[in-house]
Amino acid sequence: MAITYHDLYLKTRMALSSAGIEAAQLEAREILCAAAEKTAEELYRDISLYTTDAIAEKTEALQARRLAGEPIAYLLGEWSFCGLPFFVSPAALIPRVDTEMLAQLAMNRLKEHPGHTRILDLCAGTGCVGLTAAALLKNTRAVLVDLSDGALDLCKRNIRRHKLTGRAVSLKGDALQAPSHALGQFDVLVCNPPYIPTGDLAALDTSVKDFEPLLALDGGEDGLDFYRGITELWQPALKPGGHLLYEVGIGQAEKVAWLLVKAGYENIRITRDTGGIDRVVEGQRPKEREIPDMLHETMEEDV
Ligand code: GLN
């Protein structure tokens, strides 16, 4: 039976809100746009027209996946971070609003370094943090490192999406192993590692624990494995005076700050996210050991 976009929208919205989905209005619109391959503007323009059976079926299929708990971002295949669109897939965490503070502070620190700058995004996932910096700061080059092939695939797609092939690369690497010298040194090392204590994983929301990758969430017994490993092993990848910035989970900021103090970092700072949670812990590698200029130049040639 022929049905208009408007009727299909109302039907979808009703199904989502009866299932307790808070943003039913917004999600119904996004599902319809994805099924019909229309922008929101095109959907509003065509709202009183008849849709096709294929679009109605596609809408129902997406709605069923959503009702089974799958995050809307995975249904859509993309999500926005710091106002920029990023491809997403179940191979990487969906970019969180909380993480925008990490990207913002990383960009602030990059701006403190004169001339061309390099940022390393470790455990990059979609690459949203490093690529936001490269997209918004034209003098910045980004290296995205992740252990997961699926995440690296997303990084590559996001690099191309933002036309950053000249200034960003993705590489396979393990954050818990010492970095290769070939990476050179960076002005900023930014990392949103897995930080949920293993024992807390079972209590996460269904949409997180059943759909997002465990590899990106499990931070070991106390959730701090990656902070310990990276703080100990990755300092050589920072230029003297370079900044290390971590996103941390609730209640972890002070412990992570101590790890930085013990490793000799200076100017330790803790910053809250917009929800009032201590979210970013950062420190600066001491400046005193200057690297000869010649060495700087060779290192800056590789991205
Ligand atoms: N913030 C994420 C969550 O609470 C976890 C992110 C992470 O482990 N890096 O689901």
PDB file of N, CA and C in Angstrom, residues 16 19 21 27 31 61-75 94 204-212:
ATOM      1  N   LEU A  16       9.818   3.901  17.718  1.00  0.00           N
ATOM      2  CA  LEU A  16      11.023   4.174  18.516  1.00  0.00           C
ATOM      3  C   LEU A  16      10.635   4.712  19.889  1.00  0.00           C
ATOM      4  N   ALA A  19       9.410   2.225  22.297  1.00  0.00           N
ATOM      5  CA  ALA A  19      10.471   1.358  22.831  1.00  0.00           C
ATOM      6  C   ALA A  19      11.348   2.116  23.825  1.00  0.00           C
ATOM      7  N   ILE A  21      13.010   4.991  23.314  1.00  0.00           N
ATOM      8  CA  ILE A  21      14.146   5.727  22.752  1.00  0.00           C
ATOM      9  C   ILE A  21      13.870   7.222  22.864  1.00  0.00           C
ATOM     10  N   GLU A  27      15.960  10.448  15.642  1.00  0.00           N
ATOM     11  CA  GLU A  27      16.418   9.161  15.099  1.00  0.00           C
ATOM     12  C   GLU A  27      15.520   8.686  13.963  1.00  0.00           C
ATOM     13  N   ILE A  31      16.874   7.824  10.301  1.00  0.00           N
ATOM     14  CA  ILE A  31      16.646   6.499   9.696  1.00  0.00           C
ATOM     15  C   ILE A  31      15.987   6.661   8.324  1.00  0.00           C
ATOM     16  N   ALA A  61      13.675  -2.252   8.238  1.00  0.00           N
ATOM     17  CA  ALA A  61      14.840  -3.062   8.599  1.00  0.00           C
ATOM     18  C   ALA A  61      15.763  -2.275   9.536  1.00  0.00           C
ATOM     19  N   LEU A  62      15.971  -0.993   9.231  1.00  0.00           N
ATOM     20  CA  LEU A  62      16.829  -0.166  10.093  1.00  0.00           C
ATOM     21  C   LEU A  62      16.172   0.005  11.468  1.00  0.00           C
ATOM     22  N   GLN A  63      14.859   0.212  11.442  1.00  0.00           N
ATOM     23  CA  GLN A  63      14.120   0.375  12.699  1.00  0.00           C
ATOM     24  C   GLN A  63      14.253  -0.888  13.567  1.00  0.00           C
ATOM     25  N   ALA A  64      14.169  -2.052  12.937  1.00  0.00           N
ATOM     26  CA  ALA A  64      14.268  -3.312  13.693  1.00  0.00           C
ATOM     27  C   ALA A  64      15.651  -3.435  14.335  1.00  0.00           C
ATOM     28  N   ARG A  65      16.687  -3.046  13.591  1.00  0.00           N
ATOM     29  CA  ARG A  65      18.044  -3.116  14.162  1.00  0.00           C
ATOM     30  C   ARG A  65      18.154  -2.154  15.346  1.00  0.00           C
ATOM     31  N   ARG A  66      17.579  -0.979  15.197  1.00  0.00           N
ATOM     32  CA  ARG A  66      17.632   0.016  16.291  1.00  0.00           C
ATOM     33  C   ARG A  66      16.899  -0.511  17.518  1.00  0.00           C
ATOM     34  N   LEU A  67      15.734  -1.151  17.283  1.00  0.00           N
ATOM     35  CA  LEU A  67      14.944  -1.663  18.412  1.00  0.00           C
ATOM     36  C   LEU A  67      15.664  -2.822  19.094  1.00  0.00           C
ATOM     37  N   ALA A  68      16.567  -3.483  18.362  1.00  0.00           N
ATOM     38  CA  ALA A  68      17.359  -4.560  18.971  1.00  0.00           C
ATOM     39  C   ALA A  68      18.556  -3.994  19.741  1.00  0.00           C
ATOM     40  N   GLY A  69      18.665  -2.670  19.800  1.00  0.00           N
ATOM     41  CA  GLY A  69      19.688  -2.051  20.642  1.00  0.00           C
ATOM     42  C   GLY A  69      20.894  -1.506  19.901  1.00  0.00           C
ATOM     43  N   GLU A  70      20.955  -1.705  18.595  1.00  0.00           N
ATOM     44  CA  GLU A  70      22.130  -1.241  17.850  1.00  0.00           C
ATOM     45  C   GLU A  70      22.179   0.293  17.840  1.00  0.00           C
ATOM     46  N   PRO A  71      23.349   0.876  18.103  1.00  0.00           N
ATOM     47  CA  PRO A  71      23.435   2.342  18.130  1.00  0.00           C
ATOM     48  C   PRO A  71      23.088   2.962  16.776  1.00  0.00           C
ATOM     49  N   ILE A  72      22.414   4.073  16.817  1.00  0.00           N
ATOM     50  CA  ILE A  72      21.989   4.758  15.590  1.00  0.00           C
ATOM     51  C   ILE A  72      23.179   5.066  14.671  1.00  0.00           C
ATOM     52  N   ALA A  73      24.323   5.389  15.268  1.00  0.00           N
ATOM     53  CA  ALA A  73      25.500   5.745  14.456  1.00  0.00           C
ATOM     54  C   ALA A  73      25.904   4.594  13.526  1.00  0.00           C
ATOM     55  N   TYR A  74      25.823   3.345  14.029  1.00  0.00           N
ATOM     56  CA  TYR A  74      26.196   2.209  13.183  1.00  0.00           C
ATOM     57  C   TYR A  74      25.180   2.000  12.062  1.00  0.00           C
ATOM     58  N   LEU A  75      23.910   2.306  12.341  1.00  0.00           N
ATOM     59  CA  LEU A  75      22.895   2.164  11.285  1.00  0.00           C
ATOM     60  C   LEU A  75      23.154   3.165  10.169  1.00  0.00           C
ATOM     61  N   ILE A  94      32.199   4.627  18.590  1.00  0.00           N
ATOM     62  CA  ILE A  94      31.533   5.782  17.987  1.00  0.00           C
ATOM     63  C   ILE A  94      32.107   7.031  18.670  1.00  0.00           C
ATOM     64  N   LEU A 204      27.984  -2.134  31.394  1.00  0.00           N
ATOM     65  CA  LEU A 204      27.800  -1.051  30.409  1.00  0.00           C
ATOM     66  C   LEU A 204      26.431  -1.184  29.736  1.00  0.00           C
ATOM     67  N   ASP A 205      25.958  -0.087  29.155  1.00  0.00           N
ATOM     68  CA  ASP A 205      24.711  -0.118  28.383  1.00  0.00           C
ATOM     69  C   ASP A 205      24.781  -1.189  27.310  1.00  0.00           C
ATOM     70  N   THR A 206      23.639  -1.818  27.025  1.00  0.00           N
ATOM     71  CA  THR A 206      23.586  -2.838  25.966  1.00  0.00           C
ATOM     72  C   THR A 206      24.133  -2.285  24.659  1.00  0.00           C
ATOM     73  N   SER A 207      23.759  -1.050  24.332  1.00  0.00           N
ATOM     74  CA  SER A 207      24.173  -0.493  23.045  1.00  0.00           C
ATOM     75  C   SER A 207      25.692  -0.389  22.952  1.00  0.00           C
ATOM     76  N   VAL A 208      26.370  -0.280  24.106  1.00  0.00           N
ATOM     77  CA  VAL A 208      27.832  -0.231  24.101  1.00  0.00           C
ATOM     78  C   VAL A 208      28.393  -1.655  24.132  1.00  0.00           C
ATOM     79  N   LYS A 209      28.031  -2.417  25.160  1.00  0.00           N
ATOM     80  CA  LYS A 209      28.715  -3.710  25.357  1.00  0.00           C
ATOM     81  C   LYS A 209      28.376  -4.761  24.294  1.00  0.00           C
ATOM     82  N   ASP A 210      27.191  -4.692  23.723  1.00  0.00           N
ATOM     83  CA  ASP A 210      26.841  -5.701  22.724  1.00  0.00           C
ATOM     84  C   ASP A 210      27.175  -5.285  21.298  1.00  0.00           C
ATOM     85  N   PHE A 211      27.521  -4.024  21.103  1.00  0.00           N
ATOM     86  CA  PHE A 211      27.728  -3.569  19.723  1.00  0.00           C
ATOM     87  C   PHE A 211      29.086  -2.925  19.475  1.00  0.00           C
ATOM     88  N   GLU A 212      29.645  -2.251  20.467  1.00  0.00           N
ATOM     89  CA  GLU A 212      30.938  -1.587  20.235  1.00  0.00           C
ATOM     90  C   GLU A 212      32.067  -2.580  20.555  1.00  0.00           C
TER      91      GLU A 212
END
